Amino acid sequence: MNEDGLSRRAMLGGGSIAAFGAAVAPAVMAQDNLVPVRIDIRHKTGPLPHIWKECVGSDRAAITLRETWRNDLRRWTNEAGTQRVRFHGIFADEMAVMTPTILSRGKVTPNFQRVDQVYDGLLANNVKPFVELSFMPKGLAAGTTSFFFYGGIITPPKANDAWADFIKAFVTHVVARYGLAEVRQWPFEVWNEPNLSVFWTGTKEQYFEFYRVTTLAIKSIDSQIQVGGPSTASVEWIADFASYCATSNTPVDFFTTHVYAGDSQDKLFGKGTARSSQNDVIPRAIRQARGQIDASPFAGKPLWITEWSSDSPAMITHVIKESLPYCQAMSPWVMSCEYEELGIADYILKEGDSGWGMISAGIAKPSFNTYKLLNALGPERLEADGPVLASRREDGMIAALIWNLADVTQPSGIPGLSHSRSVRGEAKSLLVDIAGARPGQSVSVRYVDQERGSPMPAWREMGSPQYPSRQQIDTLRERADIAPAQKMRLDRQGRLTLSLPPEGVALLELQG
């Protein structure tokens, strides 16, 4: 969660959905008003790393034990190809890792029963944990200050040595249970957003020392287990963290940080710097963080964006494309509306800002469906110009995402406050030139926007119920799915014209 976000307001952009269904690419009469997109299927530019599949964010450890959450996880792994899940609170008191039991007669020793249930559940569903080491068990905490709804304690430990012993016991346990080869594939991240007072009551210097103690404890078990930080909001502390680790000879295997489109740009980039649209805030901040890492003794180390967010399909694809050169992973926040940092939402769907969750009661939102389309891309990147990300799959098929970017105010640090969305953009026609394709070749096109691949039209038809019935939920699940592909044909010049509403995304697939 981030405290600097802006609320979202106003209404959807225009553009008639009925105009989007032509089965054959129309003849191009006047090209001046068309957005040019060019894909050259004859030329590859290198690998296309699927940074969007490396990880997805979730609420907290205990929530992963719910079957409703696990149903959402299965959709992410099966349909979007997600490889890891990151969440808070593996040591929160609801996990009972340091809680006395009747049988213990008051002696407090680590209890990893519920930790095992969490990690067993992930691995059983073919996904690995991204281990965020938080929050402080009560028995080790220097204070009692806690975080919001589920009460994770956010203070430093009262004794770093006791914390280090606990971390050694934790890592020893998971290695014994899951095997060293498996655990070496789990990134370990130290804490969450220690630069925000809602997550850490200590100072920056205390966090740096806390990171050192934690990392050395983990590395004492196995030097090849991967550990990183500083897990800050708003890409803060990167340079200072790198300097501290270099000076203190503290290992850093990867860097982590967070950024949201609504973050204060004064905080991100400095007062008096040029303003960016919300579409470009995240890539700009990631580029800045990459530069700070590469200016340090840790140049070239992986950068993981372990929280970011967008509810706009075109913005998701734009941000990912622009961030590809600078980071190794982008973990969107959050995968499911089983999300309770600020309490339990009193809605399944709502107008406007409906929070960060991308699946609600098993109902896919356009953001989740965008990740489904991204999952159709291949590992080889093709030469392309314009609002496009083009690839070749291992089966030889060409898969390309094309979008109509709009300026959309993004969810706030306290999600769900606004009942309208502010969208500045217009429907556009895009002239797609596919060099190397055969004239008249068949192309399959699938769409996601705020009307297609969205539950909202059907929900509004139902009268916008706050508590949809079970039958209504079944209908919404079906109506929210991506429609079957539209079949189009290239013209004699190997082109076709797509019409997209603001925020719209289209996936093109054709034989290579």
Short mmCIF file of C-alpha atoms in Angstrom, two decimals:
data_model
loop_
_atom_site.label_atom_id
_atom_site.label_comp_id
_atom_site.label_asym_id
_atom_site.label_seq_id
_atom_site.Cartn_x
_atom_site.Cartn_y
_atom_site.Cartn_z
CA MET A 1 0.00 0.00 0.00
CA ASN A 2 1.17 3.53 -0.71
CA GLU A 3 0.15 6.73 1.04
CA ASP A 4 0.86 9.20 -1.76
CA GLY A 5 -1.66 8.06 -4.37
CA LEU A 6 -4.34 10.24 -5.88
CA SER A 7 -8.02 9.43 -6.08
CA ARG A 8 -9.60 8.78 -9.46
CA ARG A 9 -12.53 10.82 -10.78
CA ALA A 10 -14.95 11.49 -13.69
CA MET A 11 -16.29 9.28 -16.44
CA LEU A 12 -15.27 6.80 -19.11
CA GLY A 13 -13.99 8.11 -22.41
CA GLY A 14 -16.08 7.92 -25.55
CA GLY A 15 -16.07 5.58 -28.47
CA SER A 16 -18.80 3.26 -29.72
CA ILE A 17 -18.14 -0.41 -29.03
CA ALA A 18 -20.49 -1.34 -31.86
CA ALA A 19 -18.01 0.10 -34.33
CA PHE A 20 -15.27 -2.32 -33.28
CA GLY A 21 -16.45 -5.52 -34.94
CA ALA A 22 -15.54 -5.39 -38.61
CA ALA A 23 -14.55 -8.87 -39.79
CA VAL A 24 -12.27 -7.66 -42.58
CA ALA A 25 -9.79 -4.82 -42.44
CA PRO A 26 -11.43 -1.82 -44.12
CA ALA A 27 -9.84 -0.12 -47.09
CA VAL A 28 -7.65 2.76 -45.99
CA MET A 29 -8.87 6.00 -47.51
CA ALA A 30 -7.39 8.89 -45.53
CA GLN A 31 -4.37 7.93 -43.44
CA ASP A 32 -3.75 11.34 -41.84
CA ASN A 33 -6.01 10.57 -38.88
CA LEU A 34 -4.68 7.06 -38.26
CA VAL A 35 -2.13 6.14 -35.60
CA PRO A 36 0.67 4.26 -37.40
CA VAL A 37 1.89 0.97 -35.95
CA ARG A 38 4.57 -1.09 -37.67
CA ILE A 39 5.63 -4.66 -36.90
CA ASP A 40 8.42 -6.38 -38.82
CA ILE A 41 8.09 -10.12 -38.30
CA ARG A 42 11.31 -10.71 -40.24
CA HIS A 43 13.56 -9.01 -37.67
CA LYS A 44 14.01 -9.90 -34.02
CA THR A 45 15.58 -7.45 -31.58
CA GLY A 46 16.50 -9.97 -28.87
CA PRO A 47 14.74 -11.79 -26.04
CA LEU A 48 11.50 -10.49 -24.55
CA PRO A 49 11.80 -11.04 -20.78
CA HIS A 50 8.37 -11.58 -19.25
CA ILE A 51 8.97 -9.30 -16.28
CA TRP A 52 5.22 -9.12 -15.63
CA LYS A 53 5.03 -12.87 -14.88
CA GLU A 54 7.82 -13.08 -12.32
CA CYS A 55 5.60 -12.18 -9.37
CA VAL A 56 2.22 -10.82 -8.28
CA GLY A 57 1.37 -9.13 -4.99
CA SER A 58 -1.18 -10.20 -2.42
CA ASP A 59 -2.53 -9.03 0.91
CA ARG A 60 -0.94 -11.10 3.69
CA ALA A 61 0.18 -14.63 4.51
CA ALA A 62 -2.89 -15.73 6.47
CA ILE A 63 -5.27 -14.87 3.63
CA THR A 64 -3.55 -17.41 1.36
CA LEU A 65 -5.12 -20.18 3.46
CA ARG A 66 -8.60 -19.33 2.14
CA GLU A 67 -9.94 -21.44 -0.69
CA THR A 68 -11.44 -18.36 -2.36
CA TRP A 69 -7.96 -16.82 -2.51
CA ARG A 70 -6.46 -20.04 -3.81
CA ASN A 71 -9.08 -20.12 -6.57
CA ASP A 72 -7.88 -16.68 -7.65
CA LEU A 73 -4.27 -17.86 -7.45
CA ARG A 74 -5.03 -20.77 -9.77
CA ARG A 75 -6.35 -18.32 -12.35
CA TRP A 76 -3.18 -16.26 -12.11
CA THR A 77 -0.92 -19.27 -12.55
CA ASN A 78 -3.01 -21.06 -15.20
CA GLU A 79 -4.18 -18.08 -17.25
CA ALA A 80 -1.57 -15.37 -16.64
CA GLY A 81 1.51 -17.57 -16.11
CA THR A 82 2.44 -16.07 -12.73
CA GLN A 83 5.51 -17.66 -11.12
CA ARG A 84 5.65 -16.18 -7.59
CA VAL A 85 3.45 -14.47 -5.00
CA ARG A 86 4.60 -11.77 -2.58
CA PHE A 87 2.62 -10.88 0.53
CA HIS A 88 3.04 -9.24 3.92
CA GLY A 89 2.93 -10.74 7.36
CA ILE A 90 4.53 -14.18 7.27
CA PHE A 91 5.57 -13.42 10.88
CA ALA A 92 2.46 -11.44 11.90
CA ASP A 93 0.96 -12.60 15.18
CA GLU A 94 -2.02 -14.18 13.43
CA MET A 95 0.54 -16.67 12.07
CA ALA A 96 1.46 -17.58 15.69
CA VAL A 97 5.17 -18.01 14.96
CA MET A 98 6.20 -16.84 18.45
CA THR A 99 3.03 -17.30 20.49
CA PRO A 100 3.13 -19.40 23.69
CA THR A 101 0.95 -22.50 23.67
CA ILE A 102 -0.59 -24.39 26.58
CA LEU A 103 1.81 -27.26 25.99
CA SER A 104 4.86 -24.99 25.89
CA ARG A 105 4.25 -23.97 29.56
CA GLY A 106 5.08 -20.36 28.76
CA LYS A 107 8.32 -21.02 26.91
CA VAL A 108 8.29 -19.21 23.57
CA THR A 109 10.00 -21.04 20.71
CA PRO A 110 9.39 -20.70 16.96
CA ASN A 111 6.24 -22.40 15.71
CA PHE A 112 6.11 -22.77 11.92
CA GLN A 113 2.92 -24.81 11.56
CA ARG A 114 0.96 -22.06 9.79
CA VAL A 115 4.00 -20.97 7.79
CA ASP A 116 4.14 -24.51 6.40
CA GLN A 117 0.44 -24.36 5.49
CA VAL A 118 1.02 -21.14 3.54
CA TYR A 119 4.05 -22.34 1.59
CA ASP A 120 2.60 -25.82 1.04
CA GLY A 121 -0.47 -24.17 -0.49
CA LEU A 122 1.62 -22.08 -2.88
CA LEU A 123 3.78 -24.95 -4.07
CA ALA A 124 0.75 -27.22 -4.47
CA ASN A 125 -0.59 -24.64 -6.92
CA ASN A 126 2.65 -24.44 -8.94
CA VAL A 127 3.79 -21.06 -7.68
CA LYS A 128 6.76 -20.11 -5.50
CA PRO A 129 6.85 -17.62 -2.64
CA PHE A 130 8.58 -14.28 -2.85
CA VAL A 131 9.45 -14.13 0.83
CA GLU A 132 8.82 -10.74 2.40
CA LEU A 133 10.24 -10.92 5.95
CA SER A 134 7.58 -9.10 7.96
CA PHE A 135 6.14 -8.22 10.44
CA MET A 136 7.71 -8.38 13.92
CA PRO A 137 6.49 -11.20 16.18
CA LYS A 138 5.22 -9.80 19.48
CA GLY A 139 7.72 -11.82 21.46
CA LEU A 140 10.62 -10.15 19.64
CA ALA A 141 9.23 -6.63 19.18
CA ALA A 142 10.56 -3.49 20.82
CA GLY A 143 7.03 -2.03 20.89
CA THR A 144 3.38 -2.73 20.13
CA THR A 145 2.62 -0.30 17.30
CA SER A 146 0.74 -2.25 14.64
CA PHE A 147 -0.43 -1.91 11.08
CA PHE A 148 -4.16 -1.34 10.42
CA PHE A 149 -6.74 -4.13 10.09
CA TYR A 150 -4.78 -7.27 10.87
CA GLY A 151 -2.42 -5.72 13.37
CA GLY A 152 1.06 -6.65 12.14
CA ILE A 153 3.60 -5.14 14.54
CA ILE A 154 5.83 -2.64 12.74
CA THR A 155 8.54 -1.89 15.31
CA PRO A 156 12.16 -2.96 15.14
CA PRO A 157 13.20 -5.92 17.30
CA LYS A 158 14.09 -5.24 20.91
CA ALA A 159 17.31 -7.20 20.31
CA ASN A 160 18.89 -7.74 16.90
CA ASP A 161 20.60 -10.91 18.13
CA ALA A 162 17.27 -12.49 19.09
CA TRP A 163 15.83 -11.52 15.69
CA ALA A 164 18.86 -13.04 13.93
CA ASP A 165 18.42 -16.29 15.86
CA PHE A 166 14.75 -16.37 14.85
CA ILE A 167 15.61 -15.80 11.17
CA LYS A 168 18.20 -18.60 11.31
CA ALA A 169 15.57 -20.92 12.76
CA PHE A 170 13.07 -19.91 10.05
CA VAL A 171 15.49 -20.43 7.17
CA THR A 172 16.79 -23.69 8.63
CA HIS A 173 13.20 -24.91 8.86
CA VAL A 174 12.17 -24.09 5.30
CA VAL A 175 15.39 -25.58 3.92
CA ALA A 176 14.77 -28.78 5.86
CA ARG A 177 11.15 -28.94 4.71
CA TYR A 178 11.44 -27.88 1.06
CA GLY A 179 15.06 -28.56 0.20
CA LEU A 180 17.95 -26.21 -0.45
CA ALA A 181 17.56 -26.30 -4.23
CA GLU A 182 13.96 -25.12 -3.88
CA VAL A 183 14.62 -22.38 -1.31
CA ARG A 184 17.44 -20.96 -3.40
CA GLN A 185 14.71 -20.07 -5.93
CA TRP A 186 12.83 -17.96 -3.36
CA PRO A 187 13.91 -14.31 -3.21
CA PHE A 188 14.04 -13.05 0.41
CA GLU A 189 13.09 -9.39 0.84
CA VAL A 190 13.76 -7.65 4.15
CA TRP A 191 10.59 -5.89 5.41
CA ASN A 192 8.09 -3.71 3.55
CA GLU A 193 8.26 0.06 2.96
CA PRO A 194 10.45 0.98 5.96
CA ASN A 195 10.48 4.59 4.77
CA LEU A 196 6.79 4.92 5.70
CA SER A 197 5.80 5.36 9.33
CA VAL A 198 2.76 3.11 8.82
CA PHE A 199 5.15 0.18 8.23
CA TRP A 200 8.29 0.92 10.29
CA THR A 201 8.65 2.91 13.49
CA GLY A 202 12.45 2.91 13.38
CA THR A 203 14.83 5.20 11.54
CA LYS A 204 16.52 4.72 8.20
CA GLU A 205 19.75 3.85 10.00
CA GLN A 206 17.95 1.26 12.12
CA TYR A 207 16.52 -0.33 9.00
CA PHE A 208 19.94 -0.53 7.35
CA GLU A 209 21.38 -2.26 10.42
CA PHE A 210 18.29 -4.49 10.56
CA TYR A 211 18.87 -5.44 6.92
CA ARG A 212 22.52 -6.28 7.65
CA VAL A 213 21.66 -8.47 10.63
CA THR A 214 18.90 -10.25 8.69
CA THR A 215 21.00 -10.86 5.60
CA LEU A 216 23.97 -12.21 7.52
CA ALA A 217 21.67 -14.55 9.41
CA ILE A 218 20.25 -15.93 6.15
CA LYS A 219 23.65 -16.21 4.49
CA SER A 220 24.98 -18.11 7.53
CA ILE A 221 22.60 -20.92 6.57
CA ASP A 222 23.43 -20.84 2.85
CA SER A 223 25.34 -18.17 0.96
CA GLN A 224 23.39 -18.77 -2.26
CA ILE A 225 19.96 -17.87 -0.86
CA GLN A 226 19.06 -14.57 -2.52
CA VAL A 227 18.41 -11.56 -0.26
CA GLY A 228 17.48 -7.99 -1.16
CA GLY A 229 15.98 -4.66 -0.11
CA PRO A 230 15.27 -1.91 0.79
CA SER A 231 11.62 -2.47 -0.28
CA THR A 232 10.88 1.23 -0.03
CA ALA A 233 7.88 3.18 -1.24
CA SER A 234 8.39 5.85 -3.91
CA VAL A 235 11.84 4.49 -4.97
CA GLU A 236 13.45 6.09 -1.92
CA TRP A 237 16.71 5.19 -0.15
CA ILE A 238 18.19 3.33 -3.13
CA ALA A 239 21.48 5.25 -3.29
CA ASP A 240 21.89 5.46 0.49
CA PHE A 241 21.09 1.76 0.88
CA ALA A 242 23.66 0.81 -1.75
CA SER A 243 26.27 3.03 -0.10
CA TYR A 244 25.59 1.53 3.33
CA CYS A 245 25.81 -2.05 2.05
CA ALA A 246 29.05 -1.34 0.20
CA THR A 247 30.63 0.37 3.21
CA SER A 248 29.53 -2.31 5.68
CA ASN A 249 30.29 -5.21 3.32
CA THR A 250 26.66 -6.35 3.51
CA PRO A 251 25.45 -8.64 0.70
CA VAL A 252 22.80 -7.42 -1.75
CA ASP A 253 21.68 -9.93 -4.36
CA PHE A 254 18.91 -7.73 -5.77
CA PHE A 255 17.27 -4.38 -5.10
CA THR A 256 13.55 -3.92 -4.44
CA THR A 257 11.38 -0.84 -4.36
CA HIS A 258 7.84 0.34 -5.08
CA VAL A 259 6.28 3.07 -7.18
CA TYR A 260 2.71 4.09 -7.95
CA ALA A 261 1.47 6.42 -10.65
CA GLY A 262 -0.12 8.72 -8.07
CA ASP A 263 3.02 9.10 -5.94
CA SER A 264 4.11 12.67 -5.25
CA GLN A 265 6.38 13.67 -8.10
CA ASP A 266 8.15 16.13 -5.81
CA LYS A 267 9.00 13.15 -3.63
CA LEU A 268 9.95 10.92 -6.55
CA PHE A 269 11.95 13.30 -8.71
CA GLY A 270 12.59 16.39 -6.60
CA LYS A 271 10.86 19.74 -6.35
CA GLY A 272 10.96 21.85 -9.47
CA THR A 273 11.55 18.95 -11.84
CA ALA A 274 9.45 18.46 -14.95
CA ARG A 275 6.06 16.83 -14.39
CA SER A 276 5.15 13.52 -16.07
CA SER A 277 1.75 12.15 -16.96
CA GLN A 278 0.62 9.30 -14.73
CA ASN A 279 1.36 6.95 -17.63
CA ASP A 280 5.05 7.84 -17.45
CA VAL A 281 5.64 8.25 -13.70
CA ILE A 282 6.41 4.58 -13.10
CA PRO A 283 8.86 4.04 -16.00
CA ARG A 284 10.61 7.31 -15.15
CA ALA A 285 11.01 6.30 -11.50
CA ILE A 286 12.27 2.82 -12.45
CA ARG A 287 14.79 4.36 -14.84
CA GLN A 288 15.95 6.65 -12.02
CA ALA A 289 16.35 3.73 -9.60
CA ARG A 290 18.27 1.75 -12.23
CA GLY A 291 20.64 4.68 -12.66
CA GLN A 292 21.26 4.92 -8.91
CA ILE A 293 22.04 1.21 -8.68
CA ASP A 294 24.37 1.32 -11.65
CA ALA A 295 26.19 4.34 -10.20
CA SER A 296 26.91 2.30 -7.05
CA PRO A 297 29.29 -0.60 -6.39
CA PHE A 298 26.34 -2.88 -7.14
CA ALA A 299 26.01 -1.92 -10.81
CA GLY A 300 24.06 -4.47 -12.80
CA LYS A 301 22.33 -6.07 -9.82
CA PRO A 302 18.70 -7.06 -10.54
CA LEU A 303 15.97 -4.54 -9.75
CA TRP A 304 12.60 -5.93 -8.67
CA ILE A 305 9.61 -3.59 -8.56
CA THR A 306 7.71 -5.44 -5.85
CA GLU A 307 4.70 -3.12 -5.89
CA TRP A 308 3.11 -1.05 -8.62
CA SER A 309 -0.42 -0.83 -9.93
CA SER A 310 -2.74 0.21 -12.74
CA ASP A 311 -6.39 -0.50 -13.47
CA SER A 312 -6.09 0.71 -17.07
CA PRO A 313 -5.31 -1.95 -19.73
CA ALA A 314 -3.37 0.35 -22.06
CA MET A 315 -1.45 1.88 -19.17
CA ILE A 316 -0.39 -1.58 -17.97
CA THR A 317 1.07 -2.50 -21.35
CA HIS A 318 2.66 0.94 -21.84
CA VAL A 319 4.33 0.93 -18.42
CA ILE A 320 5.69 -2.59 -18.90
CA LYS A 321 7.09 -1.83 -22.34
CA GLU A 322 8.79 1.36 -21.15
CA SER A 323 10.21 -0.37 -18.04
CA LEU A 324 11.66 -3.42 -19.81
CA PRO A 325 15.22 -2.05 -20.17
CA TYR A 326 15.55 -1.15 -16.49
CA CYS A 327 14.22 -3.92 -14.25
CA GLN A 328 14.05 -7.68 -14.00
CA ALA A 329 10.57 -8.04 -12.49
CA MET A 330 7.38 -6.03 -11.93
CA SER A 331 4.98 -7.38 -9.33
CA PRO A 332 1.52 -5.73 -9.60
CA TRP A 333 -0.45 -4.98 -6.44
CA VAL A 334 -2.77 -6.90 -5.87
CA MET A 335 -3.91 -10.15 -7.47
CA SER A 336 -7.17 -10.63 -5.57
CA CYS A 337 -9.91 -8.64 -3.88
CA GLU A 338 -9.32 -10.98 -0.95
CA TYR A 339 -7.46 -7.96 0.40
CA GLU A 340 -7.95 -6.54 3.88
CA GLU A 341 -5.17 -4.10 4.81
CA LEU A 342 -7.74 -1.40 5.51
CA GLY A 343 -10.64 -3.68 6.38
CA ILE A 344 -13.14 -5.82 4.51
CA ALA A 345 -14.62 -4.13 1.44
CA ASP A 346 -18.43 -3.86 1.39
CA TYR A 347 -18.68 -4.38 -2.37
CA ILE A 348 -17.85 -6.92 -5.05
CA LEU A 349 -17.87 -4.36 -7.86
CA LYS A 350 -18.38 -0.61 -7.78
CA GLU A 351 -18.11 2.40 -10.03
CA GLY A 352 -14.93 4.42 -10.05
CA ASP A 353 -12.07 3.46 -7.79
CA SER A 354 -12.74 -0.16 -6.84
CA GLY A 355 -9.35 -0.77 -5.24
CA TRP A 356 -6.30 -2.65 -6.45
CA GLY A 357 -7.66 -6.20 -6.56
CA MET A 358 -7.83 -7.66 -10.08
CA ILE A 359 -10.20 -10.59 -9.43
CA SER A 360 -13.26 -10.11 -7.24
CA ALA A 361 -15.33 -13.11 -6.12
CA GLY A 362 -13.89 -14.97 -9.10
CA ILE A 363 -14.88 -12.14 -11.47
CA ALA A 364 -12.05 -10.95 -13.70
CA LYS A 365 -11.51 -7.22 -14.06
CA PRO A 366 -9.97 -5.67 -17.20
CA SER A 367 -6.60 -5.45 -15.45
CA PHE A 368 -6.44 -9.22 -14.91
CA ASN A 369 -7.55 -9.86 -18.47
CA THR A 370 -4.73 -7.62 -19.67
CA TYR A 371 -2.26 -9.92 -17.94
CA LYS A 372 -3.93 -12.84 -19.71
CA LEU A 373 -3.21 -11.16 -23.03
CA LEU A 374 0.37 -10.44 -21.96
CA ASN A 375 0.76 -14.13 -21.23
CA ALA A 376 0.14 -14.86 -24.92
CA LEU A 377 3.37 -13.08 -25.91
CA GLY A 378 6.41 -15.13 -26.80
CA PRO A 379 10.06 -15.09 -25.63
CA GLU A 380 11.47 -13.45 -28.78
CA ARG A 381 10.95 -9.72 -29.30
CA LEU A 382 10.30 -8.42 -32.79
CA GLU A 383 11.09 -5.05 -34.29
CA ALA A 384 8.10 -2.74 -33.88
CA ASP A 385 7.26 0.95 -33.73
CA GLY A 386 4.34 2.70 -32.09
CA PRO A 387 2.11 1.65 -29.18
CA VAL A 388 2.96 -2.01 -29.65
CA LEU A 389 4.88 -4.88 -28.09
CA ALA A 390 5.49 -7.63 -30.65
CA SER A 391 6.85 -11.14 -30.22
CA ARG A 392 7.34 -14.57 -31.72
CA ARG A 393 6.24 -17.56 -29.69
CA GLU A 394 8.01 -20.90 -29.49
CA ASP A 395 5.32 -22.38 -31.75
CA GLY A 396 6.29 -19.86 -34.43
CA MET A 397 3.14 -17.75 -34.06
CA ILE A 398 3.39 -13.97 -34.02
CA ALA A 399 1.71 -12.32 -31.01
CA ALA A 400 1.55 -8.54 -30.62
CA LEU A 401 -0.19 -6.23 -28.17
CA ILE A 402 -1.41 -2.86 -29.48
CA TRP A 403 -3.03 -0.18 -27.34
CA ASN A 404 -4.72 3.22 -27.19
CA LEU A 405 -3.17 5.02 -24.24
CA ALA A 406 -5.38 7.38 -22.23
CA ASP A 407 -4.60 9.56 -19.22
CA VAL A 408 -6.35 7.80 -16.32
CA THR A 409 -6.07 8.91 -12.71
CA GLN A 410 -5.02 5.86 -10.72
CA PRO A 411 -6.23 4.34 -7.43
CA SER A 412 -5.35 6.23 -4.28
CA GLY A 413 -3.36 5.15 -1.26
CA ILE A 414 -6.71 4.46 0.39
CA PRO A 415 -8.50 2.56 -2.37
CA GLY A 416 -12.23 2.62 -2.97
CA LEU A 417 -12.84 6.24 -2.02
CA SER A 418 -13.96 7.60 -5.38
CA HIS A 419 -17.08 6.57 -7.28
CA SER A 420 -15.98 7.83 -10.68
CA ARG A 421 -12.97 7.51 -13.00
CA SER A 422 -11.17 10.35 -14.72
CA VAL A 423 -10.25 9.35 -18.28
CA ARG A 424 -8.82 11.79 -20.79
CA GLY A 425 -8.60 10.19 -24.20
CA GLU A 426 -10.56 9.37 -27.31
CA ALA A 427 -11.29 6.42 -29.53
CA LYS A 428 -8.59 5.96 -32.17
CA SER A 429 -8.03 4.01 -35.35
CA LEU A 430 -4.63 2.38 -35.64
CA LEU A 431 -3.15 1.42 -39.00
CA VAL A 432 -1.11 -1.71 -38.36
CA ASP A 433 1.52 -2.51 -40.99
CA ILE A 434 2.88 -6.06 -40.57
CA ALA A 435 6.02 -6.26 -42.68
CA GLY A 436 6.85 -9.77 -43.80
CA ALA A 437 3.28 -11.05 -43.56
CA ARG A 438 1.40 -12.34 -46.59
CA PRO A 439 -1.26 -10.12 -48.21
CA GLY A 440 -4.69 -11.33 -47.20
CA GLN A 441 -3.29 -13.36 -44.30
CA SER A 442 -5.72 -14.21 -41.49
CA VAL A 443 -5.25 -12.45 -38.14
CA SER A 444 -7.01 -13.26 -34.85
CA VAL A 445 -7.75 -10.29 -32.60
CA ARG A 446 -8.85 -10.29 -28.96
CA TYR A 447 -9.79 -7.14 -27.04
CA VAL A 448 -9.72 -5.86 -23.46
CA ASP A 449 -11.01 -2.46 -22.39
CA GLN A 450 -13.54 -1.07 -19.93
CA GLU A 451 -16.41 -2.70 -21.86
CA ARG A 452 -14.92 -5.86 -23.36
CA GLY A 453 -13.21 -8.31 -21.04
CA SER A 454 -14.96 -6.45 -18.22
CA PRO A 455 -17.83 -7.33 -15.86
CA MET A 456 -19.05 -3.75 -15.62
CA PRO A 457 -21.60 -3.69 -18.50
CA ALA A 458 -23.33 -6.82 -17.19
CA TRP A 459 -23.20 -5.56 -13.60
CA ARG A 460 -24.84 -2.29 -14.62
CA GLU A 461 -27.52 -4.23 -16.50
CA MET A 462 -28.28 -6.01 -13.22
CA GLY A 463 -28.87 -2.66 -11.51
CA SER A 464 -25.37 -2.42 -9.99
CA PRO A 465 -26.07 -4.67 -6.98
CA GLN A 466 -23.92 -4.18 -3.89
CA TYR A 467 -24.35 -7.85 -2.99
CA PRO A 468 -24.84 -9.84 -6.22
CA SER A 469 -26.62 -13.16 -5.80
CA ARG A 470 -24.76 -16.39 -6.45
CA GLN A 471 -26.49 -16.68 -9.80
CA GLN A 472 -25.54 -13.09 -10.68
CA ILE A 473 -21.93 -13.79 -9.72
CA ASP A 474 -21.89 -16.80 -12.04
CA THR A 475 -23.20 -14.59 -14.85
CA LEU A 476 -20.65 -11.87 -14.11
CA ARG A 477 -17.80 -14.39 -14.16
CA GLU A 478 -18.88 -15.55 -17.59
CA ARG A 479 -19.52 -12.08 -19.01
CA ALA A 480 -16.18 -10.77 -17.72
CA ASP A 481 -14.15 -13.26 -19.71
CA ILE A 482 -12.32 -12.25 -22.89
CA ALA A 483 -14.54 -12.79 -25.92
CA PRO A 484 -13.50 -15.26 -28.63
CA ALA A 485 -11.07 -13.89 -31.17
CA GLN A 486 -12.33 -11.75 -34.02
CA LYS A 487 -11.04 -12.91 -37.42
CA MET A 488 -9.60 -10.25 -39.73
CA ARG A 489 -7.51 -10.29 -42.91
CA LEU A 490 -4.60 -8.15 -43.97
CA ASP A 491 -5.07 -6.03 -47.06
CA ARG A 492 -2.84 -6.24 -50.15
CA GLN A 493 -0.15 -4.19 -48.43
CA GLY A 494 -0.11 -6.41 -45.34
CA ARG A 495 -2.07 -3.93 -43.22
CA LEU A 496 -5.20 -3.80 -41.14
CA THR A 497 -7.01 -1.08 -39.23
CA LEU A 498 -8.02 -1.48 -35.59
CA SER A 499 -10.41 0.78 -33.71
CA LEU A 500 -9.78 1.01 -29.99
CA PRO A 501 -11.55 3.01 -27.28
CA PRO A 502 -9.53 4.93 -24.69
CA GLU A 503 -7.52 2.49 -22.56
CA GLY A 504 -8.19 -0.33 -25.05
CA VAL A 505 -5.76 -3.16 -25.76
CA ALA A 506 -5.82 -5.64 -28.65
CA LEU A 507 -3.86 -8.86 -29.04
CA LEU A 508 -3.02 -9.80 -32.63
CA GLU A 509 -2.03 -13.37 -33.42
CA LEU A 510 -0.99 -14.71 -36.83
CA GLN A 511 1.20 -17.35 -38.40
CA GLY A 512 4.83 -16.27 -38.64
#
